[in-house]
Amino acid sequence: PDVPGRLIGLANRRGGRDNSTAVCVQFQAESTAEMQMPTRQCLETLRKVPLLQFCTYRELIMIHEVARFRSLGPNELLFYEGQQGRSATVVINGTVALERKGQTLAVAEAGGCIGEISLVRSMPRSCDARTLEATELLVIDRDRFLQILKQDTELGSKLSWYLLKRMSRLVG
């Protein structure tokens, strides 16, 4: 379909008479695994994440915009013990097992967040993370997360408070 023509026609019908310009850009993901899933589903899941429980809709949108979508099949390794942690991962669909030496320590399902401490402190992962079934994830990289905190101090305060509270439970 002639999208630019339709947009210019719409502008003219709504009172635009001259110098109407329409620019249409289509992006194509490099692979299916990099395609974004519906924003609504991601936002509904992000709302369930304890780290993000006090975020407004606008703040969740900001976080969603810097996250990258990742899709893994069953029994795929998300990260391994000892790997340098530089991101947090939110499970959108599916299940991820946290394992050490073949022993399951915990299981994260939709709304679960893995590795959130890596958002403020880069340190080696304490266990392996492996999918138990086909799983869709949102990965939030540390550098992009820190950019958000610099841009929005109110959001930064909310998230820092939660992370400090979480870290104090791990240490104490």
PDB file of C-alpha atoms in Angstrom, residues 35-111:
ATOM      1  CA  MET A  35      12.217  -9.199  17.506  1.00  0.00           C
ATOM      2  CA  GLN A  36      10.321  -7.409  20.242  1.00  0.00           C
ATOM      3  CA  MET A  37       7.308  -9.112  21.695  1.00  0.00           C
ATOM      4  CA  PRO A  38       4.143  -7.088  22.271  1.00  0.00           C
ATOM      5  CA  THR A  39       4.879  -4.119  24.493  1.00  0.00           C
ATOM      6  CA  ARG A  40       1.722  -4.611  26.553  1.00  0.00           C
ATOM      7  CA  GLN A  41       2.746  -8.139  27.587  1.00  0.00           C
ATOM      8  CA  CYS A  42       6.251  -6.959  28.496  1.00  0.00           C
ATOM      9  CA  LEU A  43       4.926  -4.060  30.562  1.00  0.00           C
ATOM     10  CA  GLU A  44       2.451  -6.294  32.395  1.00  0.00           C
ATOM     11  CA  THR A  45       5.302  -8.648  33.267  1.00  0.00           C
ATOM     12  CA  LEU A  46       7.662  -5.809  34.257  1.00  0.00           C
ATOM     13  CA  ARG A  47       5.007  -4.596  36.731  1.00  0.00           C
ATOM     14  CA  LYS A  48       5.295  -7.938  38.562  1.00  0.00           C
ATOM     15  CA  VAL A  49       9.059  -7.655  39.067  1.00  0.00           C
ATOM     16  CA  PRO A  50       9.823  -6.692  42.696  1.00  0.00           C
ATOM     17  CA  LEU A  51      12.617  -4.346  41.550  1.00  0.00           C
ATOM     18  CA  LEU A  52      10.090  -2.406  39.446  1.00  0.00           C
ATOM     19  CA  GLN A  53       7.016  -2.638  41.681  1.00  0.00           C
ATOM     20  CA  PHE A  54       6.942   1.076  42.495  1.00  0.00           C
ATOM     21  CA  CYS A  55       7.558   2.294  38.934  1.00  0.00           C
ATOM     22  CA  THR A  56       5.011   4.384  37.091  1.00  0.00           C
ATOM     23  CA  TYR A  57       3.831   3.421  33.612  1.00  0.00           C
ATOM     24  CA  ARG A  58       6.175   6.041  32.105  1.00  0.00           C
ATOM     25  CA  GLU A  59       9.119   4.627  34.030  1.00  0.00           C
ATOM     26  CA  LEU A  60       8.304   1.070  32.919  1.00  0.00           C
ATOM     27  CA  ILE A  61       8.242   2.310  29.320  1.00  0.00           C
ATOM     28  CA  MET A  62      11.720   3.814  29.800  1.00  0.00           C
ATOM     29  CA  ILE A  63      13.057   0.509  31.120  1.00  0.00           C
ATOM     30  CA  HIS A  64      11.349  -1.453  28.355  1.00  0.00           C
ATOM     31  CA  GLU A  65      12.942   0.810  25.733  1.00  0.00           C
ATOM     32  CA  VAL A  66      16.495   0.053  26.896  1.00  0.00           C
ATOM     33  CA  ALA A  67      15.927  -3.677  27.387  1.00  0.00           C
ATOM     34  CA  ARG A  68      16.677  -6.165  24.650  1.00  0.00           C
ATOM     35  CA  PHE A  69      14.466  -9.116  23.864  1.00  0.00           C
ATOM     36  CA  ARG A  70      15.973 -12.592  23.877  1.00  0.00           C
ATOM     37  CA  SER A  71      14.335 -15.892  23.012  1.00  0.00           C
ATOM     38  CA  LEU A  72      15.911 -19.199  24.032  1.00  0.00           C
ATOM     39  CA  GLY A  73      14.893 -22.804  23.449  1.00  0.00           C
ATOM     40  CA  PRO A  74      14.689 -25.483  26.127  1.00  0.00           C
ATOM     41  CA  ASN A  75      17.892 -26.374  28.011  1.00  0.00           C
ATOM     42  CA  GLU A  76      19.862 -23.349  26.768  1.00  0.00           C
ATOM     43  CA  LEU A  77      22.390 -21.578  28.968  1.00  0.00           C
ATOM     44  CA  LEU A  78      21.584 -17.933  29.703  1.00  0.00           C
ATOM     45  CA  PHE A  79      24.806 -17.425  31.679  1.00  0.00           C
ATOM     46  CA  TYR A  80      27.284 -19.586  33.557  1.00  0.00           C
ATOM     47  CA  GLU A  81      28.809 -19.534  37.029  1.00  0.00           C
ATOM     48  CA  GLY A  82      31.861 -17.273  37.152  1.00  0.00           C
ATOM     49  CA  GLN A  83      30.833 -15.234  34.088  1.00  0.00           C
ATOM     50  CA  GLN A  84      31.080 -11.494  34.724  1.00  0.00           C
ATOM     51  CA  GLY A  85      27.577 -10.155  35.437  1.00  0.00           C
ATOM     52  CA  ARG A  86      26.714  -7.047  33.441  1.00  0.00           C
ATOM     53  CA  SER A  87      22.933  -7.333  33.136  1.00  0.00           C
ATOM     54  CA  ALA A  88      19.695  -8.330  34.797  1.00  0.00           C
ATOM     55  CA  THR A  89      17.184 -10.579  33.067  1.00  0.00           C
ATOM     56  CA  VAL A  90      13.397 -10.567  33.418  1.00  0.00           C
ATOM     57  CA  VAL A  91      11.540 -13.749  32.486  1.00  0.00           C
ATOM     58  CA  ILE A  92       8.571 -12.845  30.277  1.00  0.00           C
ATOM     59  CA  ASN A  93       7.460 -16.387  29.357  1.00  0.00           C
ATOM     60  CA  GLY A  94       8.954 -19.722  30.268  1.00  0.00           C
ATOM     61  CA  THR A  95      11.129 -20.956  33.104  1.00  0.00           C
ATOM     62  CA  VAL A  96      14.789 -20.534  34.063  1.00  0.00           C
ATOM     63  CA  ALA A  97      16.584 -22.737  36.590  1.00  0.00           C
ATOM     64  CA  LEU A  98      19.446 -21.343  38.645  1.00  0.00           C
ATOM     65  CA  GLU A  99      21.905 -24.171  39.158  1.00  0.00           C
ATOM     66  CA  ARG A 100      25.240 -24.845  40.817  1.00  0.00           C
ATOM     67  CA  LYS A 101      27.104 -28.079  40.102  1.00  0.00           C
ATOM     68  CA  GLY A 102      23.950 -29.681  38.699  1.00  0.00           C
ATOM     69  CA  GLN A 103      21.858 -28.807  41.768  1.00  0.00           C
ATOM     70  CA  THR A 104      18.813 -26.542  41.226  1.00  0.00           C
ATOM     71  CA  LEU A 105      18.944 -23.622  43.667  1.00  0.00           C
ATOM     72  CA  ALA A 106      15.872 -21.730  42.447  1.00  0.00           C
ATOM     73  CA  VAL A 107      13.487 -21.446  39.513  1.00  0.00           C
ATOM     74  CA  ALA A 108      12.412 -18.150  37.930  1.00  0.00           C
ATOM     75  CA  GLU A 109       9.120 -17.934  36.035  1.00  0.00           C
ATOM     76  CA  ALA A 110       7.257 -15.078  34.333  1.00  0.00           C
ATOM     77  CA  GLY A 111       7.902 -11.899  36.300  1.00  0.00           C
TER      78      GLY A 111
END
